[in-house]
Short mmCIF file of C-alpha atoms in Angstrom, two decimals:
data_model
loop_
_atom_site.label_atom_id
_atom_site.label_comp_id
_atom_site.label_asym_id
_atom_site.label_seq_id
_atom_site.Cartn_x
_atom_site.Cartn_y
_atom_site.Cartn_z
CA MET A 102 27.03 -282.71 13.80
CA PRO A 103 29.95 -283.86 11.37
CA LYS A 104 33.41 -282.07 11.84
CA MET A 105 33.93 -279.37 9.46
CA HIS A 106 36.92 -279.51 6.92
CA ASN A 107 39.99 -277.39 7.89
CA THR A 108 40.88 -276.50 4.34
CA PRO A 109 39.21 -273.46 2.72
CA GLY A 110 37.78 -275.60 -0.07
CA GLY A 111 36.54 -278.18 2.50
CA ARG A 112 34.91 -275.44 4.42
CA VAL A 113 33.15 -274.20 1.33
CA PHE A 114 31.97 -277.58 0.46
CA ASP A 115 30.50 -278.09 3.96
CA VAL A 116 28.49 -274.81 3.80
CA ILE A 117 27.06 -275.59 0.41
CA ASN A 118 26.49 -279.13 1.54
CA PHE A 119 24.50 -277.84 4.46
CA ILE A 120 22.57 -275.28 2.50
CA VAL A 121 21.53 -277.78 -0.13
CA MET A 122 20.48 -280.43 2.34
CA GLY A 123 18.63 -277.94 4.27
CA LEU A 124 16.66 -276.80 1.19
CA ILE A 125 15.89 -280.40 0.26
CA GLY A 126 14.64 -280.98 3.84
CA ILE A 127 12.41 -277.85 3.57
CA ILE A 128 10.98 -278.88 0.39
CA MET A 129 10.19 -282.41 1.59
CA ILE A 130 8.56 -281.08 4.91
CA CYS A 131 6.52 -278.40 3.48
CA PRO A 132 3.83 -280.68 1.93
CA PHE A 133 3.46 -282.40 5.44
CA LEU A 134 2.90 -279.02 6.99
CA TYR A 135 0.32 -277.90 4.48
CA ILE A 136 -1.46 -281.28 4.93
CA ILE A 137 -1.73 -280.66 8.78
CA ALA A 138 -2.63 -277.00 8.41
CA GLY A 139 -5.16 -277.90 5.63
CA SER A 140 -6.90 -280.38 7.96
CA PHE A 141 -7.68 -277.52 10.38
CA ALA A 142 -8.74 -275.10 7.84
CA THR A 143 -12.19 -274.13 6.44
CA GLU A 144 -13.28 -275.14 2.89
CA ALA A 145 -13.37 -271.59 1.81
CA GLU A 146 -9.71 -271.07 2.92
CA LEU A 147 -8.56 -274.24 1.05
CA THR A 148 -10.37 -273.06 -2.04
CA ARG A 149 -8.85 -269.58 -2.02
CA ARG A 150 -5.33 -270.32 -0.96
CA SER A 151 -3.21 -272.82 -2.93
CA PHE A 152 -0.55 -273.21 -0.16
CA PHE A 153 -0.35 -272.17 3.59
CA ILE A 154 1.23 -273.45 6.64
CA PHE A 155 -1.05 -271.56 9.24
CA PRO A 156 -4.70 -271.50 8.56
CA GLU A 157 -6.50 -268.18 9.04
CA THR A 158 -9.56 -269.88 10.62
CA PHE A 159 -8.98 -272.69 12.82
CA THR A 160 -11.67 -275.45 12.78
CA LEU A 161 -12.10 -278.91 13.81
CA ASP A 162 -15.06 -279.95 11.47
CA ALA A 163 -13.15 -282.53 9.45
CA TYR A 164 -11.87 -284.24 12.73
CA LYS A 165 -15.29 -284.11 14.13
CA TYR A 166 -16.69 -285.57 11.13
CA ILE A 167 -14.18 -288.46 11.35
CA PHE A 168 -14.78 -289.05 15.02
CA SER A 169 -18.56 -288.83 14.63
CA THR A 170 -18.81 -292.48 13.56
CA ASP A 171 -19.29 -295.14 16.32
CA THR A 172 -16.94 -297.66 14.42
CA PHE A 173 -13.87 -295.37 14.24
CA THR A 174 -12.53 -296.33 17.77
CA ARG A 175 -13.05 -300.09 16.97
CA SER A 176 -11.38 -299.72 13.60
CA ILE A 177 -8.47 -298.13 15.13
CA LEU A 178 -8.13 -300.99 17.64
CA VAL A 179 -8.39 -303.45 14.78
CA SER A 180 -5.57 -301.52 13.03
CA ILE A 181 -3.47 -301.52 15.92
CA GLY A 182 -3.90 -305.06 16.77
CA VAL A 183 -3.33 -306.37 13.20
CA THR A 184 -0.26 -304.22 12.95
CA VAL A 185 1.34 -305.41 16.25
CA VAL A 186 0.47 -309.17 15.73
CA GLY A 187 1.51 -308.83 12.03
CA THR A 188 4.77 -307.38 12.69
CA LEU A 189 5.68 -309.84 15.23
CA VAL A 190 4.62 -312.66 12.91
CA CYS A 191 6.71 -311.18 10.03
CA LEU A 192 9.72 -310.72 12.27
CA PHE A 193 9.35 -314.32 13.57
CA PHE A 194 9.18 -315.88 9.94
CA THR A 195 11.88 -313.55 8.48
CA PHE A 196 14.51 -313.96 11.04
CA SER A 197 13.73 -317.60 11.69
CA MET A 198 14.12 -318.35 7.92
CA ALA A 199 17.08 -316.00 7.32
CA TYR A 200 19.33 -317.44 10.02
CA PRO A 201 19.50 -321.16 8.62
CA LEU A 202 19.81 -319.64 5.13
CA SER A 203 22.85 -317.84 6.25
CA ARG A 204 24.61 -321.08 7.09
CA LYS A 205 26.55 -322.67 4.33
CA THR A 206 26.05 -326.04 5.86
CA LEU A 207 22.32 -326.12 5.30
CA MET A 208 21.26 -328.64 2.72
CA GLY A 209 19.32 -327.27 -0.22
CA ARG A 210 20.37 -323.77 0.55
CA SER A 211 20.92 -322.72 -3.01
CA PHE A 212 17.64 -324.29 -3.97
CA PHE A 213 15.77 -322.23 -1.28
CA MET A 214 17.55 -319.01 -2.09
CA ASN A 215 16.64 -319.38 -5.72
CA LEU A 216 12.91 -319.90 -4.92
CA ILE A 217 13.23 -316.55 -2.87
CA VAL A 218 14.75 -314.66 -5.66
CA PHE A 219 11.96 -316.14 -8.09
CA SER A 220 9.41 -314.88 -5.78
CA MET A 221 10.85 -311.33 -5.97
CA LEU A 222 10.73 -311.40 -9.86
CA PHE A 223 7.37 -313.16 -10.33
CA SER A 224 4.13 -313.48 -8.23
CA GLY A 225 0.81 -315.32 -8.83
CA GLY A 226 -1.26 -312.09 -8.79
CA MET A 227 -4.51 -311.04 -7.19
CA ILE A 228 -6.86 -313.80 -8.25
CA PRO A 229 -4.46 -316.66 -7.30
CA GLY A 230 -3.76 -314.94 -3.94
CA TYR A 231 -7.50 -314.71 -3.30
CA ILE A 232 -7.93 -318.52 -4.26
CA VAL A 233 -5.27 -319.38 -1.82
CA VAL A 234 -6.73 -317.27 0.98
CA LYS A 235 -10.12 -318.64 0.39
CA SER A 236 -8.92 -322.25 0.22
CA LEU A 237 -7.18 -321.85 3.56
CA GLY A 238 -10.38 -320.59 5.16
CA LEU A 239 -9.02 -317.17 5.89
CA LEU A 240 -11.61 -315.11 4.23
CA ASP A 241 -13.21 -312.49 6.62
CA SER A 242 -10.45 -313.26 9.00
CA TYR A 243 -7.82 -310.99 10.48
CA TRP A 244 -5.14 -313.62 9.38
CA ALA A 245 -5.86 -312.78 5.68
CA LEU A 246 -4.36 -309.33 6.47
CA ILE A 247 -1.29 -310.85 8.15
CA LEU A 248 -0.16 -314.16 6.67
CA PRO A 249 0.05 -313.05 2.99
CA LEU A 250 2.61 -310.44 4.00
CA ALA A 251 4.44 -312.72 6.47
CA ILE A 252 7.72 -312.75 4.55
CA ASN A 253 9.20 -309.97 2.30
CA PRO A 254 12.02 -311.64 0.03
CA PHE A 255 14.09 -308.48 -0.08
CA ASN A 256 14.00 -308.03 3.77
CA LEU A 257 14.74 -311.71 4.16
CA ILE A 258 17.99 -311.24 2.06
CA ILE A 259 19.07 -308.45 3.75
CA VAL A 260 18.68 -310.07 7.37
CA LYS A 261 20.47 -313.15 5.89
CA THR A 262 23.38 -311.08 4.74
CA PHE A 263 23.62 -309.51 8.30
CA PHE A 264 23.82 -312.99 9.84
CA GLN A 265 26.47 -313.97 7.39
CA ASN A 266 28.42 -310.91 8.59
CA ILE A 267 28.45 -312.15 12.19
CA PRO A 268 31.82 -313.85 13.02
CA ILE A 269 31.51 -317.77 12.98
CA GLU A 270 33.64 -317.86 15.98
CA LEU A 271 30.84 -316.73 18.17
CA GLU A 272 28.82 -319.86 16.87
CA GLU A 273 31.77 -322.24 17.46
CA ALA A 274 32.36 -321.00 20.94
CA ALA A 275 28.65 -321.50 21.67
CA LYS A 276 28.61 -324.86 20.31
CA ILE A 277 31.80 -325.82 22.37
CA ASP A 278 29.70 -324.66 25.48
CA GLY A 279 27.02 -327.07 24.62
CA CYS A 280 24.42 -324.59 23.14
CA SER A 281 21.92 -325.79 20.46
CA GLU A 282 21.28 -324.27 17.18
CA VAL A 283 18.00 -322.86 18.66
CA GLY A 284 19.93 -321.58 21.73
CA ILE A 285 22.56 -319.87 19.51
CA PHE A 286 19.90 -318.29 17.57
CA TRP A 287 18.04 -317.00 20.61
CA ARG A 288 20.89 -316.10 22.90
CA ILE A 289 23.32 -314.77 20.63
CA MET A 290 22.10 -313.96 17.13
CA LEU A 291 18.92 -312.15 18.15
CA PRO A 292 20.49 -310.11 20.89
CA LEU A 293 23.26 -308.95 18.12
CA SER A 294 20.46 -308.09 15.74
CA LYS A 295 18.52 -305.42 17.71
CA PRO A 296 19.15 -302.68 15.32
CA VAL A 297 18.07 -304.90 12.38
CA LEU A 298 15.06 -306.08 14.35
CA ALA A 299 14.11 -302.40 15.02
CA THR A 300 14.56 -301.52 11.30
CA PHE A 301 12.40 -304.25 9.82
CA ALA A 302 9.86 -304.02 12.61
CA LEU A 303 9.30 -300.52 11.34
CA PHE A 304 9.21 -301.65 7.66
CA TYR A 305 6.72 -304.31 8.39
CA ALA A 306 4.65 -302.12 10.66
CA VAL A 307 4.29 -299.43 7.91
CA ALA A 308 3.40 -301.91 5.20
CA ILE A 309 0.67 -303.58 7.21
CA TRP A 310 -0.75 -300.23 8.79
CA ASN A 311 -0.98 -298.74 5.22
CA ASP A 312 -2.33 -301.88 3.79
CA PHE A 313 -6.05 -301.16 2.80
CA PHE A 314 -6.42 -303.41 -0.43
CA SER A 315 -6.07 -306.58 1.52
CA ALA A 316 -8.94 -305.74 3.73
CA LEU A 317 -11.08 -304.55 0.72
CA LEU A 318 -10.31 -307.98 -0.97
CA TYR A 319 -10.73 -310.42 2.01
CA ILE A 320 -12.80 -308.71 4.66
CA THR A 321 -16.53 -308.39 4.12
CA ASP A 322 -17.66 -307.82 7.70
CA SER A 323 -17.52 -303.98 8.13
CA ALA A 324 -16.91 -304.57 11.87
CA LYS A 325 -13.55 -305.98 11.04
CA TRP A 326 -12.46 -302.96 8.69
CA PRO A 327 -9.16 -301.51 9.67
CA VAL A 328 -8.86 -297.72 9.99
CA GLN A 329 -7.64 -297.28 6.53
CA VAL A 330 -10.69 -298.90 4.78
CA LEU A 331 -12.98 -296.95 7.21
CA LEU A 332 -11.38 -293.55 6.30
CA GLN A 333 -11.91 -294.39 2.77
CA GLN A 334 -15.58 -295.09 3.32
CA ILE A 335 -15.90 -291.98 5.32
CA ILE A 336 -14.68 -289.93 2.37
CA ILE A 337 -17.03 -291.70 -0.07
CA LEU A 338 -19.88 -291.26 2.31
CA SER A 339 -19.25 -287.59 2.79
CA GLN A 340 -19.21 -287.13 -1.07
CA ALA A 341 -22.31 -289.25 -1.58
CA GLN A 342 -24.35 -287.26 1.02
CA LEU A 343 -23.16 -283.96 -0.46
CA GLY A 344 -24.33 -285.11 -3.88
CA ASP A 345 -27.71 -286.46 -2.64
CA ALA A 346 -28.52 -283.50 -0.76
CA ALA A 347 -27.51 -281.04 -3.37
CA SER A 348 -29.70 -282.87 -5.96
CA ALA A 349 -32.67 -282.95 -3.59
CA GLY A 350 -32.25 -279.13 -3.03
CA ALA A 351 -32.53 -279.79 0.68
CA SER A 352 -30.81 -277.72 3.36
CA PHE A 353 -28.08 -279.77 4.93
CA VAL A 354 -24.82 -279.27 7.00
CA GLU A 355 -22.14 -279.61 4.33
CA PRO A 356 -19.54 -282.12 5.34
CA PRO A 357 -15.99 -281.02 4.81
CA ASP A 358 -14.61 -282.33 1.58
CA GLN A 359 -10.97 -280.97 0.99
CA SER A 360 -10.12 -280.64 4.63
CA LEU A 361 -11.67 -284.13 5.36
CA LYS A 362 -9.21 -285.68 2.74
CA LEU A 363 -6.24 -283.89 4.59
CA ALA A 364 -7.61 -284.84 7.97
CA VAL A 365 -7.86 -288.56 6.70
CA VAL A 366 -3.99 -288.45 5.67
CA VAL A 367 -3.16 -287.07 9.18
CA VAL A 368 -5.18 -289.65 11.10
CA ALA A 369 -3.71 -292.48 9.02
CA THR A 370 -0.17 -291.28 9.36
CA LEU A 371 0.00 -290.18 12.90
CA PRO A 372 0.44 -293.46 14.64
CA ILE A 373 3.59 -294.24 12.51
CA LEU A 374 5.04 -290.89 13.06
CA ILE A 375 4.67 -291.33 16.78
CA VAL A 376 6.38 -294.84 16.72
CA TYR A 377 9.29 -293.61 14.46
CA PRO A 378 11.17 -291.41 16.83
CA PHE A 379 11.56 -294.53 19.12
CA LEU A 380 13.14 -296.57 16.41
CA GLN A 381 15.03 -293.96 14.50
CA LYS A 382 18.33 -294.34 16.35
CA HIS A 383 18.48 -298.01 15.19
CA PHE A 384 17.13 -297.28 11.71
CA ALA A 385 20.27 -296.23 9.79
CA LYS A 386 22.59 -298.68 11.89
CA GLY A 387 20.20 -301.67 11.10
CA MET A 388 20.27 -300.88 7.32
CA LEU A 389 24.10 -300.56 7.29
CA LEU A 390 24.46 -303.70 9.16
CA GLY A 391 22.55 -305.62 6.71
CA SER A 392 24.28 -304.29 3.69
CA VAL A 393 26.71 -306.23 1.50
CA LYS A 394 30.40 -305.47 2.78
CA GLY A 395 33.16 -305.44 0.19
#
């Protein structure tokens, strides 16, 4: 906890600051608590109560409906595999490109930096991207979910700035000891960039885990769907079953609707929430190390 100010005005400021930040924190966490509580509540309670943190009747109907499909476990494994491999690929390309661009002796450095900045402002769009993926033979392949996201220009620039802030004397000393450029990058630069690695590993992992549009666009085999697409299809299927049964006038077990949507959010978010605490200690430090210093 930060040290309190000793002056009366400073102590008043600290108290007000803690109260305001605490209220902001409560406002931000309440929607998450409602989503979790609503996923365990009944449809009647969700319809009757606009907001609650503790459900009156605890039920697992929404989660039973989600896990009732045989393909759910497979889609979870697909998402985990794509996220892990994709994060490693993104970190490899980002850091291996950022380090040489941080060296002023690199020929064509300005040209490549202008291309990176240009790609931040302009993109080809969905149709050219689809044509590129198709021409590379990546349709219906897991690589179609990874390679288009391999390098984020904004992340690349931050990592490049971090490498520029590392004292050049370390590189010169390594060269005197006979270390190659690859050795300098592997033995010196990467160990010094662990906070930045952890930070952007989280960024890339969240982006890949939450990306469902790429799967809808490039993956036609339902066996290769990640969990985000599968959960979306579960919601669509439940609504279709509800409408078909109601129009036919048949008796049916009504699938949960509102609680199902909330449960989908919980299932889709839980893996990232589990990973985040292990990287949180490096998060703020990594962002500060990659910032521009005046």
